Each structure stands twice: as C-alpha cells, then as structure tokens.
Amino acid sequence: MTAAPDLPPRRLLLVHAHPDDESIVTGATMARYAAEGALVTLVTCTLGEGGEVIGPELAHLTADRDDTLGAHRIGELDAAMAALGVADHRFLGGPGRYRDSGMMGVTENTRPDCFWQADRDEAAGHLVAVVREVRPQVLVAYDENGGYGHPDHIQAHRVALRAYDLAADPAYRPELGTAWRIAKVYYSRMPRSVIEQGLKETAAAGGFPGVAVPSDVPGVVDDGLVTTVLDNPAYAGAKAAAMRAHATQITVAGDHFALSNDLGQPLLATEYFQLVHGEAGSALPETDLFAGVEV
Ligand SMILES: [Zn+2]
C-alpha cells in the first residue's frame, strides 16, 4: 500500500467530537506536525450545537434560544485551524450531519439526528472514505469511555475504531477507495500526576473562580499507561491562540484556561498518548507519533 504521489510522506488523522476538543487535547501536536510538513487531517463529528456559551453577547446562540451555535462554531473552528496551521478539516458526513448529543442523560441524547443515536457503521463509512483518501499512518482517537463519558466522545471512539477496521478490509465498500491499514492508533491521554500538579498550579495562579478536578479532564490515566509524550513548547502559542478562537467555549488566561463552568485548568504544551494498535517505534516513552513508521 503506497501513498498517492501528491500526498506528503507523513499523514496524521485525528477524530474529535466537538469543535474545541482538537485544540484543547491535541492543539500543540497538530501545530507541530503541520509545521513539519505532515498532512494533518482533522475530522470533527458534530458542530457542538449543545454547548453553553461564555459571555452575554452571544448567549442567544444556544440550543434553547436561537439554536444557531453550530454555525457560529464552524467559524470558531476555522479560526482555530488557521492558528494551528492546519488546512485539512472535515466534519463527519458533512457539516451538521450529526448533531451534538449533550451530556450523558439529557433528553437531547434521544434526538434521532444526534451523534449518540447514529448508526455506527453508517458513520464509520464516512470516516473510511477519509482514511482511504488521505491514507494516514497514525490515527489519534479517544478511549472507549470517550476520555470522560460524554456520549459524543464515546461515539467518536466507536466510529474511529470501526473505521480503522473497515478501511483496511478490501471487501468493504471498494467504491470508497483502496483499502488502507493505519499503522498506529493512539488514545489521547493525561497522566494523573501531570494533571494533579497542573491543577495545583492553576489554583495557585488564582485566575478563575474555581479549579477543576481530575475527573473533569478527558483521558486521565495512571502515568504508566502513557506510551508517548510530545513536548511541544514551540507550539504553546499556537495552541493557546487556537483555544482562544473557540471564544464561546474557552477562556484563556496565561498558562491556564476554563470552560463555561469557570473552573480553571492548566494549558499544557506537552501532550500525551497511549499506543493501542501498532508497534512502538522506539524505547518508551516515544517522542514522535510517527516513530517506527515507514514513510
Ligand atoms: Zn467535546
């Protein structure tokens, strides 16, 4: 399986649930690989229509008022991608195909158009088309709990891993392109010791009314599960700028940020991953998602 000659040698695919997740969880990594000339492809599964809105000026956008937050967040995501230097961004099945499901247990979970209710194989088919087009060697996704239990994050995990399998099966929908096996699959992670220390520093900085707890943060695991550490200080500014672009969702203050709940968290330029499919390309921890990948 060789790549088409017009594709860059290194290709990274990230699957995220809502606009803003990509910047919070993987912003520095995306900026780094884009700057290094890799093809960075972001697939976002929903428009984040169910989000809350920070600040009174745009409060009318929310689902219980104008219900126009999704369209607004497309613009925020465009600005975030510009800040990260990432040109290739798609919404799964096209913008608005799958609606934000809201937090687990709310009535929006039962809307037939929401991502939580999506047929998994149909949703995965949209992603298979992207995989076979851009032929990534590396996929970054969430764990089976979606990192922290949000229905759209859980579904994003299921769809990403289903597409990973289906894309490699030559018998599956050949009209979507030539089968492609992704060499390495990672879950986004946050080592427990890192977030505990970071939250202490956020508390000491005192920039927000409250401070988050580790269970508010996606992907927290015991340090020993982390296989791969990307220390990206050169891209801290790009990550912060991308997070600021999601202004209805995120307030950035120095090295810290808060979501609409006003609970501060550390804004970390170092990002962490767990290799779950494929072989590590170096002694652990790896420092490059493409370690050991033939390009
Ligand atoms: Zn999200």
Coordinates of C-alpha atoms and ligand atoms in Angstrom, one line a residue:
M1 CA 0.0 0.0 0.0
T2 CA 1.9 3.1 -1.2
A3 CA 0.6 6.6 -0.9
A4 CA -0.5 8.6 -3.9
P5 CA 2.4 10.8 -5.1
D6 CA 0.6 14.0 -4.2
L7 CA 0.3 13.2 -0.5
P8 CA 3.0 14.3 1.9
P9 CA 5.1 11.4 3.3
R10 CA 3.7 11.6 6.9
R11 CA 0.0 11.8 7.4
L12 CA -1.9 12.2 10.7
L13 CA -5.6 11.8 11.2
L14 CA -7.4 13.0 14.3
V15 CA -11.0 12.3 15.2
H16 CA -12.6 14.7 17.7
A17 CA -16.2 15.0 18.9
H18 CA -16.8 18.8 19.0
P19 CA -15.1 22.0 17.8
D20 CA -12.7 22.9 20.5
D21 CA -11.7 19.4 21.6
E22 CA -8.9 19.3 18.9
S23 CA -7.3 22.4 20.3
I24 CA -7.6 21.6 24.0
V25 CA -6.4 18.0 23.7
T26 CA -4.1 17.9 20.7
G27 CA -3.5 21.5 19.5
A28 CA 0.2 21.6 20.0
T29 CA 0.7 18.2 18.4
M30 CA -1.4 19.3 15.3
A31 CA 0.6 22.6 15.0
R32 CA 3.9 20.7 15.3
Y33 CA 3.2 18.2 12.6
A34 CA 1.6 20.7 10.3
A35 CA 4.7 22.9 10.7
E36 CA 6.9 20.0 9.9
G37 CA 5.1 19.4 6.6
A38 CA 3.0 16.4 7.6
L39 CA -0.6 16.2 6.3
V40 CA -2.8 16.8 9.4
T41 CA -6.4 15.9 8.9
L42 CA -9.0 16.7 11.5
V43 CA -12.4 15.1 11.4
T44 CA -14.9 16.6 13.8
C45 CA -18.1 14.6 14.4
T46 CA -20.6 17.3 15.4
L47 CA -20.9 21.1 15.4
G48 CA -21.2 21.3 19.2
E49 CA -24.7 22.7 19.0
G50 CA -25.4 21.7 22.6
G51 CA -22.6 23.7 24.1
E52 CA -23.0 26.5 26.6
V53 CA -21.9 30.0 25.6
I54 CA -19.4 32.2 27.5
G55 CA -20.4 35.8 27.8
P56 CA -23.7 37.6 27.4
E57 CA -23.3 39.0 23.8
L58 CA -23.6 35.6 22.1
A59 CA -25.8 33.9 24.7
H60 CA -28.7 33.9 22.3
L61 CA -26.9 31.3 20.1
T62 CA -27.7 28.4 22.4
A63 CA -29.9 25.5 21.6
D64 CA -32.7 26.7 23.9
R65 CA -32.8 30.1 22.2
D66 CA -31.8 30.7 18.6
D67 CA -30.2 27.3 18.2
T68 CA -27.5 28.8 15.9
L69 CA -24.4 27.9 17.9
G70 CA -23.4 25.2 15.4
A71 CA -23.0 27.6 12.6
H72 CA -21.1 30.0 14.8
R73 CA -18.7 27.2 16.0
I74 CA -17.8 26.4 12.4
G75 CA -16.3 29.9 12.2
E76 CA -14.5 29.4 15.5
L77 CA -13.1 26.1 14.3
D78 CA -11.9 27.7 11.1
A79 CA -10.0 30.4 13.1
A80 CA -8.5 27.7 15.3
M81 CA -7.3 25.7 12.3
A82 CA -5.7 28.9 11.0
A83 CA -3.9 29.3 14.3
L84 CA -2.6 25.8 14.2
G85 CA -1.6 25.9 10.5
V86 CA -3.9 23.0 9.7
A87 CA -5.6 23.2 6.3
D88 CA -7.4 19.9 6.1
H89 CA -10.5 19.8 8.2
R90 CA -13.8 18.0 7.7
F91 CA -17.0 17.3 9.5
L92 CA -18.0 13.7 9.7
G93 CA -20.6 13.2 6.9
G94 CA -20.5 17.0 6.2
P95 CA -21.4 19.9 8.5
G96 CA -24.5 19.3 10.6
R97 CA -24.8 15.6 9.6
Y98 CA -24.6 14.6 13.2
R99 CA -25.9 16.8 16.0
D100 CA -24.3 17.3 19.4
S101 CA -25.9 14.8 21.8
G102 CA -25.4 16.8 25.0
M103 CA -24.0 15.5 28.3
M104 CA -24.9 11.9 29.2
G105 CA -28.5 11.6 30.5
V106 CA -30.1 14.7 29.0
T107 CA -33.1 14.5 26.7
E108 CA -31.0 15.5 23.6
N109 CA -29.4 12.1 23.8
T110 CA -32.6 10.7 22.3
R111 CA -32.9 13.1 19.3
P112 CA -32.8 10.9 16.2
D113 CA -30.4 13.3 14.5
C114 CA -27.8 13.3 17.3
F115 CA -24.5 11.6 17.1
W116 CA -25.3 9.3 20.0
Q117 CA -28.2 7.8 18.0
A118 CA -26.2 7.5 14.8
D119 CA -25.8 4.1 13.1
R120 CA -22.2 3.3 13.9
D121 CA -21.4 1.6 10.6
E122 CA -23.0 4.4 8.5
A123 CA -21.0 7.0 10.5
A124 CA -17.8 4.8 10.1
G125 CA -18.4 4.7 6.4
H126 CA -18.0 8.5 6.2
L127 CA -14.7 8.1 8.0
V128 CA -13.5 5.2 5.9
A129 CA -13.8 7.4 2.8
V130 CA -11.5 9.9 4.5
V131 CA -9.0 7.2 5.6
R132 CA -8.7 5.8 2.1
E133 CA -8.3 9.3 0.7
V134 CA -5.6 10.6 2.9
R135 CA -4.0 7.2 4.0
P136 CA -2.8 8.2 7.4
Q137 CA -0.1 6.2 9.1
V138 CA -1.3 7.5 12.5
L139 CA -4.8 7.8 14.0
V140 CA -5.5 9.7 17.2
A141 CA -8.8 9.0 18.9
Y142 CA -10.4 8.7 22.4
D143 CA -10.6 5.7 24.6
E144 CA -13.7 3.5 24.9
N145 CA -15.1 5.9 27.6
G146 CA -14.6 8.8 25.3
G147 CA -12.0 10.1 27.8
Y148 CA -14.6 11.2 30.3
G149 CA -18.0 9.8 29.4
H150 CA -19.6 12.3 27.1
P151 CA -21.8 10.5 24.6
D152 CA -20.3 12.2 21.6
H153 CA -16.8 11.3 22.7
I154 CA -17.8 7.7 23.3
Q155 CA -19.3 7.5 19.9
A156 CA -16.3 9.2 18.3
H157 CA -14.2 6.4 19.8
R158 CA -16.5 3.7 18.4
V159 CA -16.7 5.2 15.0
A160 CA -13.0 5.9 14.7
L161 CA -12.0 2.3 15.7
R162 CA -14.7 0.8 13.5
A163 CA -13.4 2.9 10.6
Y164 CA -9.8 1.7 11.4
D165 CA -11.0 -1.9 10.9
L166 CA -13.3 -1.3 7.9
A167 CA -10.8 0.9 6.0
A168 CA -8.3 -2.0 5.9
D169 CA -10.8 -4.5 4.6
P170 CA -10.7 -4.7 0.8
A171 CA -14.1 -6.3 0.7
Y172 CA -15.7 -3.3 2.5
R173 CA -17.2 -0.8 0.0
P174 CA -14.4 -0.7 -2.6
E175 CA -16.1 2.3 -4.1
L176 CA -14.7 4.3 -1.1
G177 CA -11.2 3.8 -2.3
T178 CA -8.3 1.3 -2.0
A179 CA -8.1 -0.4 1.4
W180 CA -5.7 1.2 3.8
R181 CA -4.3 -0.1 7.1
I182 CA -3.4 2.6 9.6
A183 CA -0.1 1.6 11.2
K184 CA -0.5 3.2 14.6
V185 CA -3.6 4.1 16.7
Y186 CA -3.3 6.3 19.8
Y187 CA -5.7 7.4 22.5
S188 CA -5.3 10.9 23.8
R189 CA -4.2 10.7 27.5
M190 CA -3.5 12.9 30.5
P191 CA -1.2 11.3 33.1
R192 CA -2.7 11.6 36.6
S193 CA 0.5 13.1 38.2
V194 CA 0.7 15.7 35.5
I195 CA -2.9 16.9 35.9
E196 CA -2.8 16.8 39.7
Q197 CA 0.4 19.0 39.6
G198 CA -1.1 21.3 36.9
L199 CA -4.3 21.8 38.8
K200 CA -2.3 22.8 41.9
E201 CA -0.5 25.4 39.8
T202 CA -3.8 26.7 38.4
A203 CA -5.2 27.0 41.9
A204 CA -2.1 28.9 43.0
A205 CA -2.4 31.3 39.9
G206 CA -5.9 32.1 41.1
G207 CA -7.2 33.4 37.8
F208 CA -10.6 31.7 37.9
P209 CA -13.4 31.5 40.4
G210 CA -12.8 27.8 40.9
V211 CA -10.5 25.0 39.9
A212 CA -11.3 21.8 38.0
V213 CA -10.8 18.3 39.5
P214 CA -9.1 15.5 37.6
S215 CA -12.4 13.8 36.7
D216 CA -13.3 17.0 34.7
V217 CA -10.3 16.4 32.4
P218 CA -10.6 13.9 29.5
G219 CA -8.3 10.9 29.3
V220 CA -6.8 10.9 32.8
V221 CA -5.0 7.6 33.4
D222 CA -2.2 6.3 35.6
D223 CA 1.1 7.5 34.3
G224 CA 2.3 4.0 33.4
L225 CA -0.3 3.7 30.6
V226 CA 1.2 6.7 28.7
T227 CA 3.5 5.4 25.9
T228 CA 4.2 8.6 24.1
V229 CA 5.0 12.2 25.2
L230 CA 5.1 15.1 22.8
D231 CA 6.8 18.1 24.4
N232 CA 5.9 20.9 22.1
P233 CA 7.0 24.2 23.8
A234 CA 7.5 25.9 20.4
Y235 CA 3.8 25.4 19.7
A236 CA 2.4 26.5 23.0
G237 CA 1.5 29.9 21.5
A238 CA -0.3 28.3 18.5
K239 CA -2.3 26.1 20.9
A240 CA -3.3 29.0 23.1
A241 CA -4.4 31.0 20.1
A242 CA -6.4 28.1 18.7
M243 CA -8.1 27.7 22.1
R244 CA -8.9 31.5 22.2
A245 CA -10.5 31.2 18.8
H246 CA -13.2 29.0 20.4
A247 CA -14.3 32.1 22.3
T248 CA -17.8 30.8 23.1
Q249 CA -16.3 27.8 24.8
I250 CA -13.0 28.7 26.3
T251 CA -11.4 31.5 28.4
V252 CA -7.6 31.5 28.3
A253 CA -5.6 33.3 31.0
G254 CA -1.8 32.9 30.7
D255 CA -0.9 29.2 31.1
H256 CA -4.4 28.3 32.3
F257 CA -7.9 28.1 30.8
A258 CA -11.5 27.5 31.8
L259 CA -14.6 26.2 30.0
S260 CA -18.0 27.7 30.6
N261 CA -18.0 26.3 34.1
D262 CA -15.3 28.8 35.0
L263 CA -13.2 26.0 36.6
G264 CA -9.5 26.6 35.8
Q265 CA -7.2 24.0 34.3
P266 CA -3.6 24.1 33.2
L267 CA -3.0 24.8 29.5
L268 CA -0.2 22.3 28.7
A269 CA 2.0 22.4 25.6
T270 CA 3.1 18.8 26.4
E271 CA 0.5 16.3 25.1
Y272 CA 0.3 12.6 26.0
F273 CA -0.8 9.5 24.2
Q274 CA -1.3 5.8 24.6
L275 CA -0.4 3.5 21.7
V276 CA -3.2 0.9 21.4
H277 CA -2.6 -0.6 17.9
G278 CA 0.7 -1.0 16.1
E279 CA 4.3 -1.2 17.4
A280 CA 6.2 1.4 19.3
G281 CA 9.0 2.8 17.2
S282 CA 11.5 3.5 20.0
A283 CA 12.1 2.9 23.7
L284 CA 9.2 4.2 25.7
P285 CA 8.1 6.9 26.0
E286 CA 8.1 7.6 22.3
T287 CA 8.6 11.3 21.4
D288 CA 7.1 11.1 17.9
L289 CA 3.8 9.6 16.8
F290 CA 5.4 8.5 13.6
A291 CA 8.3 6.7 15.3
G292 CA 9.0 3.4 13.5
V293 CA 6.6 4.2 10.7
E294 CA 7.9 3.7 7.2
V295 CA 7.3 6.8 5.1
Ligands
ZN1 ZN -16.2 17.5 23.3

